[in-house]
Tab-separated table of C-alpha atoms in Angstrom:
chain	number	residue	atom	x	y	z
A	1	MET	CA	-2.554	56.689	31.532
A	2	HIS	CA	-6.232	55.821	31.688
A	3	PHE	CA	-6.828	58.651	34.106
A	4	LEU	CA	-5.717	61.158	31.363
A	5	ARG	CA	-7.962	59.885	28.677
A	6	TYR	CA	-10.965	62.218	27.751
A	7	GLN	CA	-9.854	64.721	30.402
A	8	TRP	CA	-9.572	67.329	27.701
A	9	GLU	CA	-13.117	66.842	26.293
A	10	PRO	CA	-14.628	69.805	28.048
A	11	TYR	CA	-12.337	72.177	26.097
A	12	LEU	CA	-12.698	70.861	22.519
A	13	SER	CA	-15.031	73.812	21.659
A	14	TYR	CA	-11.969	75.931	21.745
A	15	GLY	CA	-9.972	73.973	19.332
A	16	GLN	CA	-9.966	73.723	15.490
A	17	LEU	CA	-11.404	70.380	14.088
A	18	PHE	CA	-9.440	68.642	11.367
A	19	GLU	CA	-10.110	65.325	9.499
A	20	PHE	CA	-7.070	63.464	8.519
A	21	GLU	CA	-6.747	60.551	6.105
A	22	LYS	CA	-4.552	57.399	6.837
A	23	ASN	CA	-0.752	57.917	6.827
A	24	LYS	CA	-1.005	61.694	7.143
A	25	VAL	CA	1.779	63.459	9.142
A	26	VAL	CA	0.160	65.723	11.867
A	27	TYR	CA	3.473	67.104	13.095
A	28	LEU	CA	7.202	66.428	12.218
A	29	GLN	CA	9.954	65.914	14.543
A	30	GLY	CA	12.331	69.026	14.627
A	31	GLU	CA	9.624	71.356	13.319
A	32	ALA	CA	8.934	74.458	15.381
A	33	GLY	CA	5.868	73.800	17.503
A	34	ARG	CA	2.558	75.149	16.607
A	35	GLY	CA	0.555	73.950	19.594
A	36	ILE	CA	-0.974	70.797	20.783
A	37	TYR	CA	-3.424	68.098	19.498
A	38	TYR	CA	-6.215	66.046	20.843
A	39	LEU	CA	-7.406	62.708	19.154
A	40	LYS	CA	-11.038	62.522	19.056
A	41	GLN	CA	-11.263	59.423	16.806
A	42	GLY	CA	-8.714	57.236	14.982
A	43	GLU	CA	-5.119	56.375	15.952
A	44	ILE	CA	-1.747	58.181	16.020
A	45	LYS	CA	1.597	56.635	15.566
A	46	ILE	CA	4.389	58.466	17.457
A	47	THR	CA	7.830	57.917	15.968
A	48	LEU	CA	11.254	59.095	16.992
A	49	LEU	CA	13.962	59.480	14.389
A	50	SER	CA	17.592	58.686	15.666
A	51	ASP	CA	20.772	60.542	14.735
A	52	LYS	CA	21.511	57.641	12.524
A	53	GLY	CA	18.229	58.018	10.647
A	54	ASP	CA	16.528	54.950	12.226
A	55	GLU	CA	12.836	55.428	12.825
A	56	ARG	CA	11.395	53.884	15.965
A	57	ILE	CA	7.707	53.803	16.904
A	58	ILE	CA	7.565	54.882	20.535
A	59	ASN	CA	3.830	55.159	21.167
A	60	MET	CA	0.381	54.573	19.747
A	61	VAL	CA	-2.087	57.250	20.798
A	62	PRO	CA	-5.671	56.115	21.437
A	63	PRO	CA	-8.680	58.375	21.201
A	64	GLY	CA	-9.177	60.748	24.063
A	65	MET	CA	-5.542	61.645	24.501
A	66	LEU	CA	-3.421	64.799	23.945
A	67	PHE	CA	-0.335	64.459	21.807
A	68	GLY	CA	2.354	66.747	20.537
A	69	GLU	CA	2.406	68.490	24.001
A	70	HIS	CA	6.106	69.420	23.741
A	71	GLY	CA	5.246	71.747	20.692
A	72	VAL	CA	4.241	74.816	22.641
A	73	HIS	CA	5.703	78.343	22.584
A	74	GLY	CA	7.540	77.556	19.382
A	75	GLU	CA	9.625	74.628	20.972
A	76	PRO	CA	10.538	71.952	18.301
A	77	TYR	CA	8.546	68.772	18.291
A	78	LEU	CA	10.650	65.953	19.791
A	79	THR	CA	8.807	63.241	17.928
A	80	SER	CA	6.651	62.792	14.789
A	81	GLY	CA	2.959	62.036	14.806
A	82	THR	CA	1.220	60.197	11.865
A	83	THR	CA	-2.328	58.873	11.453
A	84	THR	CA	-2.695	55.028	11.229
A	85	CYS	CA	-6.210	55.374	10.010
A	86	SER	CA	-8.747	58.006	9.210
A	87	SER	CA	-8.703	60.360	12.298
A	88	THR	CA	-10.607	63.209	13.761
A	89	ILE	CA	-8.290	65.664	15.467
A	90	TYR	CA	-8.557	68.924	17.376
A	91	TYR	CA	-5.785	71.478	17.212
A	92	PHE	CA	-5.044	74.127	19.976
A	93	SER	CA	-2.721	76.969	19.303
A	94	ASP	CA	-0.592	78.622	22.082
A	95	ASP	CA	-3.110	81.555	22.367
A	96	VAL	CA	-6.056	79.069	22.568
A	97	ILE	CA	-4.358	76.956	25.281
A	98	ALA	CA	-3.707	80.284	27.271
A	99	SER	CA	-7.436	81.121	26.950
A	100	ILE	CA	-8.441	77.702	28.008
A	101	CYS	CA	-6.195	77.876	31.177
A	102	LYS	CA	-7.499	81.359	31.935
A	103	ASP	CA	-11.115	80.251	31.727
A	104	HIS	CA	-10.512	76.820	33.328
A	105	PRO	CA	-7.444	76.847	35.539
A	106	GLU	CA	-7.769	73.038	36.112
A	107	ALA	CA	-6.931	72.587	32.374
A	108	ALA	CA	-3.301	73.521	33.053
A	109	GLY	CA	-2.915	70.490	35.419
A	110	ILE	CA	-4.356	68.224	32.763
A	111	TYR	CA	-1.874	69.540	30.147
A	112	THR	CA	1.040	69.266	32.561
A	113	ASP	CA	0.089	65.628	33.726
A	114	SER	CA	-0.110	64.674	29.949
A	115	LEU	CA	3.371	66.235	29.190
A	116	ILE	CA	4.908	64.655	32.162
A	117	TYR	CA	3.514	61.156	31.161
A	118	LYS	CA	4.892	61.615	27.581
A	119	PHE	CA	8.345	62.516	28.923
A	120	ARG	CA	8.368	59.524	31.174
A	121	THR	CA	7.327	57.318	28.386
A	122	LEU	CA	10.184	58.685	26.346
A	123	ALA	CA	12.622	58.034	29.162
A	124	GLU	CA	11.462	54.403	29.414
A	125	ILE	CA	11.824	53.885	25.631
A	126	ILE	CA	15.397	55.143	25.782
A	127	ALA	CA	16.176	53.017	28.858
A	128	HIS	CA	15.071	49.870	26.900
A	129	LEU	CA	16.989	50.696	23.672
A	130	ASP	CA	19.899	48.224	24.578
A	131	SER	CA	17.770	45.571	26.143
A	132	PRO	CA	17.596	42.184	24.509
A	133	VAL	CA	14.891	41.982	21.766
A	134	GLU	CA	12.615	39.548	23.721
A	135	GLN	CA	12.735	41.774	26.753
A	136	GLN	CA	11.876	44.835	24.681
A	137	MET	CA	8.965	43.066	23.125
A	138	ALA	CA	7.487	41.976	26.440
A	139	PHE	CA	7.906	45.523	27.689
A	140	TYR	CA	6.169	47.166	24.751
A	141	LEU	CA	3.423	44.518	24.671
A	142	LEU	CA	2.522	45.296	28.188
A	143	LYS	CA	2.658	48.966	27.558
A	144	LEU	CA	0.426	48.787	24.621
A	145	VAL	CA	-2.271	46.737	26.657
A	146	GLN	CA	-1.916	49.113	29.599
A	147	GLU	CA	-2.436	52.212	27.373
A	148	ASN	CA	-4.925	50.946	24.829
A	149	GLY	CA	-6.648	47.950	26.325
A	150	ASN	CA	-5.309	45.645	23.644
A	151	ALA	CA	-2.208	45.175	21.505
A	152	SER	CA	-3.716	45.570	18.030
A	153	MET	CA	-0.532	45.854	15.835
A	154	ASN	CA	0.819	43.898	12.887
A	155	GLN	CA	4.258	42.357	13.183
A	156	THR	CA	5.948	44.925	10.718
A	157	ALA	CA	4.905	47.738	13.022
A	158	PHE	CA	5.892	45.772	16.095
A	159	SER	CA	9.402	45.345	14.514
A	160	LYS	CA	9.593	49.121	14.195
A	161	TYR	CA	8.727	49.463	17.834
A	162	ILE	CA	11.730	47.310	18.632
A	163	GLY	CA	14.104	48.325	15.998
A	164	THR	CA	14.481	44.811	14.564
A	165	SER	CA	13.467	42.629	11.695
A	166	ARG	CA	9.898	41.261	11.175
A	167	ILE	CA	11.467	37.788	11.036
A	168	THR	CA	12.956	38.199	14.635
A	169	VAL	CA	9.577	39.538	15.954
A	170	ASN	CA	7.694	36.602	14.375
A	171	LYS	CA	10.018	34.015	15.807
A	172	ILE	CA	9.483	35.231	19.395
A	173	ILE	CA	5.659	35.819	18.842
A	174	GLN	CA	5.492	32.105	17.654
A	175	LYS	CA	7.528	30.878	20.689
A	176	TRP	CA	5.253	32.731	23.139
A	177	LYS	CA	2.299	31.453	21.290
A	178	GLN	CA	3.559	27.826	21.664
A	179	LYS	CA	4.284	28.263	25.238
A	180	GLY	CA	0.759	29.560	25.918
A	181	TYR	CA	1.811	33.109	26.919
A	182	ILE	CA	-0.246	34.777	24.158
A	183	GLU	CA	-2.862	34.079	21.572
A	184	LEU	CA	-3.141	35.689	18.184
A	185	HIS	CA	-6.504	36.938	16.751
A	186	LYS	CA	-5.991	38.741	13.376
A	187	ARG	CA	-3.923	41.822	14.146
A	188	GLU	CA	-4.380	41.576	17.841
A	189	ILE	CA	-1.992	39.873	20.395
A	190	ILE	CA	-3.951	38.606	23.426
A	191	ILE	CA	-1.764	38.101	26.568
A	192	ILE	CA	-2.861	34.936	28.369
A	193	ASP	CA	-0.001	34.768	30.947
A	194	PHE	CA	0.549	38.197	32.183
A	195	ASP	CA	2.863	37.061	34.951
A	196	LYS	CA	5.249	35.319	32.446
A	197	ILE	CA	5.234	38.257	30.069
A	198	ARG	CA	5.974	40.749	33.022
A	199	GLU	CA	8.765	38.251	34.119
A	200	ILE	CA	10.349	38.366	30.667
A	201	ALA	CA	10.010	42.084	30.611
A	202	ASN	CA	11.870	42.379	33.904
A	203	ASN	CA	14.453	39.681	33.284
A	204	PRO	CA	15.855	39.116	29.781
A	205	HIS	CA	17.131	35.611	30.776
A	206	VAL	CA	13.731	34.038	31.226
A	207	ASN	CA	12.971	31.336	28.709
């Protein structure tokens, strides 16, 4: 994902700049798409609402990334995007995207790469939905570190990532801490033993 970050920076002058406060919905799952967004500063929580009404966090967007890429040409948004803190966001309508791609043909490739990455992420999430909780936690923890460089998330949010209780998440976090796999610093989970966490992510029966 790191190769995608900040690739859209050269085209920001085409977009509309918005300032969002914490916990504001940028786009909503099922709404007709209005275009795409770029996060300049802040953080975006991407959530997926199941048919049963359960909300799952499926991604945390760091600065320098496009999001809501599936909402072009009036297509419905497949997820919802909400700010987790005060955020600076650029909005690009379909017409503006067309202008960017006309003036800068390479922009189409950047957009497509970002869209493919998001669909791949969604497929990975769905593939792990029925995995044991500890395996899901290891997978998401590695994913957060890979994408953001850290795993800054409280246990309540982490439980929404997994779709389980905060108590269950805390129990596994404490077990990993005691075994020396991770350390905790305020909201951040620091992986100490990457090999062991990867092993758990790939094999649910690892203790």
